[in-house]
């Protein structure tokens, strides 16, 4: 019988943070706890939290102070809490100690890994090869990792969504939300949900929308950017330069910094849109599945998870490569972004505004219950492999322990 | 005989216990007129065409299919537990070991061997725990050929205790540390790796093989307390021949030879006869 798992769950954000990684923790941890027992899973996320072990619905959240990945903290928790499995969800690129310890069989490491870059340097291979299992976010990532000759790649497991929340809604019931987004029934409403980071190509997206507007002024386009205005880009300046200031709305910055907007409110926002745009190479693309769950079409990048996740929408090809970082990213061209929007706008004009079949498919295939089942199957398999291949060193038998105390003196 | 000797590591260049043992037997075999070729991983050799006999020593780096397709008689000369336990010298002899995955593959291969050579009665007994079917199989017990010419009493002044590699878990770190704590007034020299050791332990990272006899001779006791069943443990025999008093336990394979309870002379005779015992059994 394999040993019961005692999982150290290490997401990039804690379950009560409203980020992509926080959402994963929020939905996966309780389901794993329900299956294996609340004592079988402990959460550690590297946020400022000094001394207390918090209780989150019966699951312990461990303390640790590190603004970045404090790898020693992870191993200390793993040993101190007598864990036998580390489930790491987040950036693996900065890891140094964890791969070393895993290669020495001092911890059993599963890495949930996105593939949102075009190359795969040797140092990346050297880190990921040490994991007992790499669980790709997407089938595209699975194929890519295997193509790079990694031998420890499992089947991909998608990031789920709460299908009780993410579903088509009648936006007519939310006139205040529509107004707050700058949307109306007779405007073409484009939604962008993204962190204000350069890798999201928000400037290129806005330029692409501008090209579209110039070609289709009658569309009465409106844009809501659910992001911080000031981040890696000053989006207010971008909007001003492009002359879009009259048609772009941003969230109230106070809402974003004061607890954020919860998922149920975000569902309404998505349902108010006619088109969702995400033209970066995403490791997954939660805004894309969220949009599809609401039946809303998506313009996505042809590289990354988009083509796999988006059943109704347009892919924008890569135009050039961003070489500013070690991990290369494809960059879209605004003209091609505009072409993508044009394609979906034409469908909009033909009355194709929502897709119930896409919504149903997305909600069925990305439900957290289904995703959690896949995780449980994987964890059970890993624990069986741990037992079968003796990935840990067991204590000798009682007989050997007894003999070790039978002294021989010559 | 033309003999293909299958080994993971070259006995001519590596200084592990298995390689030292193999080297001594190979040299003795050559002196007895055998034509012996070492087969290492990655070497291309059609040894099955020319060999009269195949001797399989430590062979973890060869594909199992090679052994399943042997067409010539073969002998296993095992130095640890590698075919039945992935953990090798950490072999824990638990009930689940009887159905552990490597043993399931190797069982049939061992049953078809001409002979199995173990290093001590304890070594064989530990194997039979998992491979009980081999109880009636043709076998030989041959101790490691530790040479009394290399290890002997130099009549030096002795003080304290010495241990070799006891800072490593499978060599019994837990019991070793317990013993050191129980004997705080005994200065202990530990050769080899180890951390978090009691204050009466002084660690030396490495000693040349040619200098180890002198090091044994400067200590009164040799301490070795493994928690896993050690097939032989050359260091125990070395230290004993070097005149140390032995503090060990029932997991030491060497100490399952009755000669150790008779006299040093009995042990010397046993170990000098090791290669002869090996080849006498192979040749018959």
PDB file of N, CA, C and O in Angstrom, chain A residues 105 387-410, chain B residues 86-87 90 92-94 96 101 122 125 174-175 178 225-227 229 245-251 255:
ATOM      1  N   UNK A 105      16.695  12.803  -4.029  1.00  0.00           N
ATOM      2  CA  UNK A 105      15.567  12.066  -3.434  1.00  0.00           C
ATOM      3  C   UNK A 105      15.256  12.535  -2.019  1.00  0.00           C
ATOM      4  O   UNK A 105      14.720  11.771  -1.220  1.00  0.00           O
ATOM      5  N   UNK A 387       6.371   4.467  -3.830  1.00  0.00           N
ATOM      6  CA  UNK A 387       6.469   3.208  -3.100  1.00  0.00           C
ATOM      7  C   UNK A 387       7.195   2.164  -3.947  1.00  0.00           C
ATOM      8  O   UNK A 387       8.123   1.505  -3.491  1.00  0.00           O
ATOM      9  N   UNK A 388       6.785   2.063  -5.189  1.00  0.00           N
ATOM     10  CA  UNK A 388       7.303   1.003  -6.046  1.00  0.00           C
ATOM     11  C   UNK A 388       8.790   1.196  -6.330  1.00  0.00           C
ATOM     12  O   UNK A 388       9.555   0.244  -6.338  1.00  0.00           O
ATOM     13  N   UNK A 389       9.167   2.439  -6.590  1.00  0.00           N
ATOM     14  CA  UNK A 389      10.550   2.689  -6.965  1.00  0.00           C
ATOM     15  C   UNK A 389      11.389   3.167  -5.784  1.00  0.00           C
ATOM     16  O   UNK A 389      12.504   3.614  -5.955  1.00  0.00           O
ATOM     17  N   UNK A 390      10.825   3.054  -4.604  1.00  0.00           N
ATOM     18  CA  UNK A 390      11.538   3.405  -3.374  1.00  0.00           C
ATOM     19  C   UNK A 390      12.223   4.752  -3.494  1.00  0.00           C
ATOM     20  O   UNK A 390      13.447   4.845  -3.397  1.00  0.00           O
ATOM     21  N   UNK A 391      11.428   5.771  -3.747  1.00  0.00           N
ATOM     22  CA  UNK A 391      11.993   7.111  -3.892  1.00  0.00           C
ATOM     23  C   UNK A 391      12.326   7.717  -2.543  1.00  0.00           C
ATOM     24  O   UNK A 391      12.677   8.869  -2.443  1.00  0.00           O
ATOM     25  N   UNK A 392      12.174   6.952  -1.530  1.00  0.00           N
ATOM     26  CA  UNK A 392      12.564   7.371  -0.207  1.00  0.00           C
ATOM     27  C   UNK A 392      13.268   6.147   0.383  1.00  0.00           C
ATOM     28  O   UNK A 392      13.162   5.048  -0.136  1.00  0.00           O
ATOM     29  N   UNK A 393      13.986   6.315   1.443  1.00  0.00           N
ATOM     30  CA  UNK A 393      14.666   5.175   2.054  1.00  0.00           C
ATOM     31  C   UNK A 393      13.888   4.756   3.298  1.00  0.00           C
ATOM     32  O   UNK A 393      13.821   5.512   4.258  1.00  0.00           O
ATOM     33  N   UNK A 394      13.302   3.576   3.271  1.00  0.00           N
ATOM     34  CA  UNK A 394      12.498   3.178   4.420  1.00  0.00           C
ATOM     35  C   UNK A 394      13.376   2.742   5.583  1.00  0.00           C
ATOM     36  O   UNK A 394      14.545   2.381   5.399  1.00  0.00           O
ATOM     37  N   UNK A 395      12.820   2.777   6.757  1.00  0.00           N
ATOM     38  CA  UNK A 395      13.530   2.245   7.931  1.00  0.00           C
ATOM     39  C   UNK A 395      13.688   0.730   7.720  1.00  0.00           C
ATOM     40  O   UNK A 395      12.812   0.070   7.174  1.00  0.00           O
ATOM     41  N   UNK A 396      14.781   0.198   8.178  1.00  0.00           N
ATOM     42  CA  UNK A 396      14.948  -1.254   8.093  1.00  0.00           C
ATOM     43  C   UNK A 396      13.861  -1.963   8.900  1.00  0.00           C
ATOM     44  O   UNK A 396      13.199  -1.364   9.740  1.00  0.00           O
ATOM     45  N   UNK A 397      13.733  -3.260   8.638  1.00  0.00           N
ATOM     46  CA  UNK A 397      12.713  -4.035   9.335  1.00  0.00           C
ATOM     47  C   UNK A 397      13.008  -4.083  10.837  1.00  0.00           C
ATOM     48  O   UNK A 397      14.132  -3.806  11.281  1.00  0.00           O
ATOM     49  N   UNK A 398      12.015  -4.506  11.591  1.00  0.00           N
ATOM     50  CA  UNK A 398      12.198  -4.602  13.046  1.00  0.00           C
ATOM     51  C   UNK A 398      13.281  -5.617  13.378  1.00  0.00           C
ATOM     52  O   UNK A 398      14.054  -5.435  14.324  1.00  0.00           O
ATOM     53  N   UNK A 399      13.340  -6.672  12.587  1.00  0.00           N
ATOM     54  CA  UNK A 399      14.361  -7.692  12.811  1.00  0.00           C
ATOM     55  C   UNK A 399      15.758  -7.096  12.634  1.00  0.00           C
ATOM     56  O   UNK A 399      16.666  -7.332  13.446  1.00  0.00           O
ATOM     57  N   UNK A 400      15.942  -6.315  11.576  1.00  0.00           N
ATOM     58  CA  UNK A 400      17.255  -5.710  11.358  1.00  0.00           C
ATOM     59  C   UNK A 400      17.575  -4.699  12.458  1.00  0.00           C
ATOM     60  O   UNK A 400      18.722  -4.579  12.902  1.00  0.00           O
ATOM     61  N   UNK A 401      16.580  -3.971  12.895  1.00  0.00           N
ATOM     62  CA  UNK A 401      16.791  -2.989  13.965  1.00  0.00           C
ATOM     63  C   UNK A 401      17.183  -3.720  15.248  1.00  0.00           C
ATOM     64  O   UNK A 401      18.067  -3.288  15.988  1.00  0.00           O
ATOM     65  N   UNK A 402      16.525  -4.856  15.493  1.00  0.00           N
ATOM     66  CA  UNK A 402      16.864  -5.629  16.690  1.00  0.00           C
ATOM     67  C   UNK A 402      18.302  -6.124  16.583  1.00  0.00           C
ATOM     68  O   UNK A 402      19.088  -6.048  17.530  1.00  0.00           O
ATOM     69  N   UNK A 403      18.673  -6.634  15.392  1.00  0.00           N
ATOM     70  CA  UNK A 403      20.037  -7.161  15.210  1.00  0.00           C
ATOM     71  C   UNK A 403      21.071  -6.046  15.320  1.00  0.00           C
ATOM     72  O   UNK A 403      22.209  -6.296  15.727  1.00  0.00           O
ATOM     73  N   UNK A 404      20.666  -4.829  14.965  1.00  0.00           N
ATOM     74  CA  UNK A 404      21.644  -3.732  15.040  1.00  0.00           C
ATOM     75  C   UNK A 404      22.025  -3.430  16.485  1.00  0.00           C
ATOM     76  O   UNK A 404      23.047  -2.788  16.748  1.00  0.00           O
ATOM     77  N   UNK A 405      21.219  -3.891  17.415  1.00  0.00           N
ATOM     78  CA  UNK A 405      21.529  -3.688  18.837  1.00  0.00           C
ATOM     79  C   UNK A 405      22.178  -4.917  19.473  1.00  0.00           C
ATOM     80  O   UNK A 405      22.577  -4.880  20.636  1.00  0.00           O
ATOM     81  N   UNK A 406      22.269  -6.007  18.706  1.00  0.00           N
ATOM     82  CA  UNK A 406      22.962  -7.194  19.231  1.00  0.00           C
ATOM     83  C   UNK A 406      24.449  -7.002  18.989  1.00  0.00           C
ATOM     84  O   UNK A 406      24.947  -7.191  17.886  1.00  0.00           O
ATOM     85  N   UNK A 407      25.158  -6.649  20.017  1.00  0.00           N
ATOM     86  CA  UNK A 407      26.559  -6.257  19.873  1.00  0.00           C
ATOM     87  C   UNK A 407      27.456  -7.471  19.684  1.00  0.00           C
ATOM     88  O   UNK A 407      27.215  -8.545  20.231  1.00  0.00           O
ATOM     89  N   UNK A 408      28.483  -7.276  18.889  1.00  0.00           N
ATOM     90  CA  UNK A 408      29.537  -8.269  18.718  1.00  0.00           C
ATOM     91  C   UNK A 408      30.839  -7.567  19.046  1.00  0.00           C
ATOM     92  O   UNK A 408      31.176  -6.563  18.424  1.00  0.00           O
ATOM     93  N   UNK A 409      31.559  -8.085  20.033  1.00  0.00           N
ATOM     94  CA  UNK A 409      32.829  -7.457  20.405  1.00  0.00           C
ATOM     95  C   UNK A 409      33.925  -8.495  20.352  1.00  0.00           C
ATOM     96  O   UNK A 409      33.834  -9.546  20.974  1.00  0.00           O
ATOM     97  N   UNK A 410      34.910  -8.226  19.537  1.00  0.00           N
ATOM     98  CA  UNK A 410      36.021  -9.174  19.351  1.00  0.00           C
ATOM     99  C   UNK A 410      37.333  -8.551  19.805  1.00  0.00           C
ATOM    100  O   UNK A 410      37.556  -7.365  19.585  1.00  0.00           O
TER     101      UNK A 410
ATOM    102  N   UNK B  86      16.296  -1.801  -5.268  1.00  0.00           N
ATOM    103  CA  UNK B  86      16.817  -0.574  -5.892  1.00  0.00           C
ATOM    104  C   UNK B  86      17.699   0.203  -4.909  1.00  0.00           C
ATOM    105  O   UNK B  86      18.597   0.911  -5.306  1.00  0.00           O
ATOM    106  N   UNK B  87      17.454   0.021  -3.636  1.00  0.00           N
ATOM    107  CA  UNK B  87      18.204   0.758  -2.619  1.00  0.00           C
ATOM    108  C   UNK B  87      19.547   0.110  -2.309  1.00  0.00           C
ATOM    109  O   UNK B  87      20.344   0.658  -1.559  1.00  0.00           O
ATOM    110  N   UNK B  90      20.902  -0.243   1.213  1.00  0.00           N
ATOM    111  CA  UNK B  90      19.861   0.194   2.140  1.00  0.00           C
ATOM    112  C   UNK B  90      18.753  -0.856   2.246  1.00  0.00           C
ATOM    113  O   UNK B  90      17.715  -0.599   2.838  1.00  0.00           O
ATOM    114  N   UNK B  92      16.070  -2.975   3.138  1.00  0.00           N
ATOM    115  CA  UNK B  92      15.485  -2.935   4.486  1.00  0.00           C
ATOM    116  C   UNK B  92      14.883  -4.252   4.954  1.00  0.00           C
ATOM    117  O   UNK B  92      14.399  -4.343   6.090  1.00  0.00           O
ATOM    118  N   UNK B  93      14.822  -5.252   4.102  1.00  0.00           N
ATOM    119  CA  UNK B  93      14.260  -6.575   4.433  1.00  0.00           C
ATOM    120  C   UNK B  93      12.876  -6.461   5.058  1.00  0.00           C
ATOM    121  O   UNK B  93      12.592  -7.046   6.110  1.00  0.00           O
ATOM    122  N   UNK B  94      12.034  -5.683   4.403  1.00  0.00           N
ATOM    123  CA  UNK B  94      10.643  -5.574   4.842  1.00  0.00           C
ATOM    124  C   UNK B  94       9.818  -6.609   4.089  1.00  0.00           C
ATOM    125  O   UNK B  94      10.246  -7.128   3.057  1.00  0.00           O
ATOM    126  N   UNK B  96       7.361  -6.199   2.193  1.00  0.00           N
ATOM    127  CA  UNK B  96       7.064  -5.790   0.817  1.00  0.00           C
ATOM    128  C   UNK B  96       8.251  -6.028  -0.115  1.00  0.00           C
ATOM    129  O   UNK B  96       8.090  -6.040  -1.327  1.00  0.00           O
ATOM    130  N   UNK B 101       9.580  -4.630  -7.183  1.00  0.00           N
ATOM    131  CA  UNK B 101       9.574  -4.772  -8.642  1.00  0.00           C
ATOM    132  C   UNK B 101      10.873  -5.306  -9.253  1.00  0.00           C
ATOM    133  O   UNK B 101      10.831  -6.093 -10.180  1.00  0.00           O
ATOM    134  N   UNK B 122      25.521 -14.430   6.202  1.00  0.00           N
ATOM    135  CA  UNK B 122      24.490 -13.402   6.399  1.00  0.00           C
ATOM    136  C   UNK B 122      24.003 -12.869   5.054  1.00  0.00           C
ATOM    137  O   UNK B 122      22.807 -12.629   4.858  1.00  0.00           O
ATOM    138  N   UNK B 125      21.667 -15.414   3.594  1.00  0.00           N
ATOM    139  CA  UNK B 125      20.429 -15.448   4.371  1.00  0.00           C
ATOM    140  C   UNK B 125      19.549 -14.243   4.035  1.00  0.00           C
ATOM    141  O   UNK B 125      18.324 -14.367   3.898  1.00  0.00           O
ATOM    142  N   UNK B 174      23.049   6.109  12.530  1.00  0.00           N
ATOM    143  CA  UNK B 174      22.203   6.275  13.718  1.00  0.00           C
ATOM    144  C   UNK B 174      22.792   5.569  14.919  1.00  0.00           C
ATOM    145  O   UNK B 174      22.970   6.134  16.003  1.00  0.00           O
ATOM    146  N   UNK B 175      23.186   4.289  14.742  1.00  0.00           N
ATOM    147  CA  UNK B 175      23.742   3.525  15.863  1.00  0.00           C
ATOM    148  C   UNK B 175      25.139   4.025  16.216  1.00  0.00           C
ATOM    149  O   UNK B 175      25.532   4.023  17.378  1.00  0.00           O
ATOM    150  N   UNK B 178      24.764   7.027  18.320  1.00  0.00           N
ATOM    151  CA  UNK B 178      24.315   6.604  19.668  1.00  0.00           C
ATOM    152  C   UNK B 178      25.502   6.120  20.490  1.00  0.00           C
ATOM    153  O   UNK B 178      25.668   6.475  21.653  1.00  0.00           O
ATOM    154  N   UNK B 225      28.402  -0.252  13.152  1.00  0.00           N
ATOM    155  CA  UNK B 225      27.100  -0.665  13.674  1.00  0.00           C
ATOM    156  C   UNK B 225      25.990  -0.438  12.641  1.00  0.00           C
ATOM    157  O   UNK B 225      25.078   0.357  12.848  1.00  0.00           O
ATOM    158  N   UNK B 226      26.036  -1.164  11.526  1.00  0.00           N
ATOM    159  CA  UNK B 226      25.032  -0.925  10.479  1.00  0.00           C
ATOM    160  C   UNK B 226      23.634  -1.344  10.893  1.00  0.00           C
ATOM    161  O   UNK B 226      23.468  -2.227  11.744  1.00  0.00           O
ATOM    162  N   UNK B 227      22.636  -0.726  10.294  1.00  0.00           N
ATOM    163  CA  UNK B 227      21.254  -1.109  10.543  1.00  0.00           C
ATOM    164  C   UNK B 227      20.688  -1.939   9.398  1.00  0.00           C
ATOM    165  O   UNK B 227      19.591  -2.473   9.494  1.00  0.00           O
ATOM    166  N   UNK B 229      21.595  -5.111   6.449  1.00  0.00           N
ATOM    167  CA  UNK B 229      22.480  -6.284   6.445  1.00  0.00           C
ATOM    168  C   UNK B 229      23.639  -6.088   5.469  1.00  0.00           C
ATOM    169  O   UNK B 229      23.442  -6.024   4.256  1.00  0.00           O
ATOM    170  N   UNK B 245      40.309  -3.935  18.283  1.00  0.00           N
ATOM    171  CA  UNK B 245      39.182  -4.644  18.899  1.00  0.00           C
ATOM    172  C   UNK B 245      37.930  -4.186  18.160  1.00  0.00           C
ATOM    173  O   UNK B 245      37.769  -2.997  17.903  1.00  0.00           O
ATOM    174  N   UNK B 246      37.098  -5.129  17.858  1.00  0.00           N
ATOM    175  CA  UNK B 246      35.934  -4.816  17.031  1.00  0.00           C
ATOM    176  C   UNK B 246      34.711  -4.573  17.896  1.00  0.00           C
ATOM    177  O   UNK B 246      34.396  -5.373  18.785  1.00  0.00           O
ATOM    178  N   UNK B 247      34.023  -3.491  17.622  1.00  0.00           N
ATOM    179  CA  UNK B 247      32.718  -3.229  18.234  1.00  0.00           C
ATOM    180  C   UNK B 247      31.733  -3.138  17.075  1.00  0.00           C
ATOM    181  O   UNK B 247      31.723  -2.168  16.317  1.00  0.00           O
ATOM    182  N   UNK B 248      30.946  -4.184  16.926  1.00  0.00           N
ATOM    183  CA  UNK B 248      30.044  -4.252  15.767  1.00  0.00           C
ATOM    184  C   UNK B 248      28.720  -4.871  16.219  1.00  0.00           C
ATOM    185  O   UNK B 248      28.436  -4.953  17.418  1.00  0.00           O
ATOM    186  N   UNK B 249      27.944  -5.298  15.241  1.00  0.00           N
ATOM    187  CA  UNK B 249      26.657  -5.912  15.585  1.00  0.00           C
ATOM    188  C   UNK B 249      26.375  -7.060  14.631  1.00  0.00           C
ATOM    189  O   UNK B 249      27.208  -7.431  13.780  1.00  0.00           O
ATOM    190  N   UNK B 250      25.178  -7.620  14.737  1.00  0.00           N
ATOM    191  CA  UNK B 250      24.844  -8.822  13.979  1.00  0.00           C
ATOM    192  C   UNK B 250      24.433  -8.528  12.542  1.00  0.00           C
ATOM    193  O   UNK B 250      23.981  -9.420  11.832  1.00  0.00           O
ATOM    194  N   UNK B 251      24.573  -7.271  12.105  1.00  0.00           N
ATOM    195  CA  UNK B 251      24.277  -6.951  10.712  1.00  0.00           C
ATOM    196  C   UNK B 251      25.537  -6.911   9.850  1.00  0.00           C
ATOM    197  O   UNK B 251      25.490  -6.501   8.698  1.00  0.00           O
ATOM    198  N   UNK B 255      31.151 -10.895  10.118  1.00  0.00           N
ATOM    199  CA  UNK B 255      31.077 -11.523  11.438  1.00  0.00           C
ATOM    200  C   UNK B 255      30.094 -12.683  11.484  1.00  0.00           C
ATOM    201  O   UNK B 255      29.835 -13.229  12.553  1.00  0.00           O
TER     202      UNK B 255
END
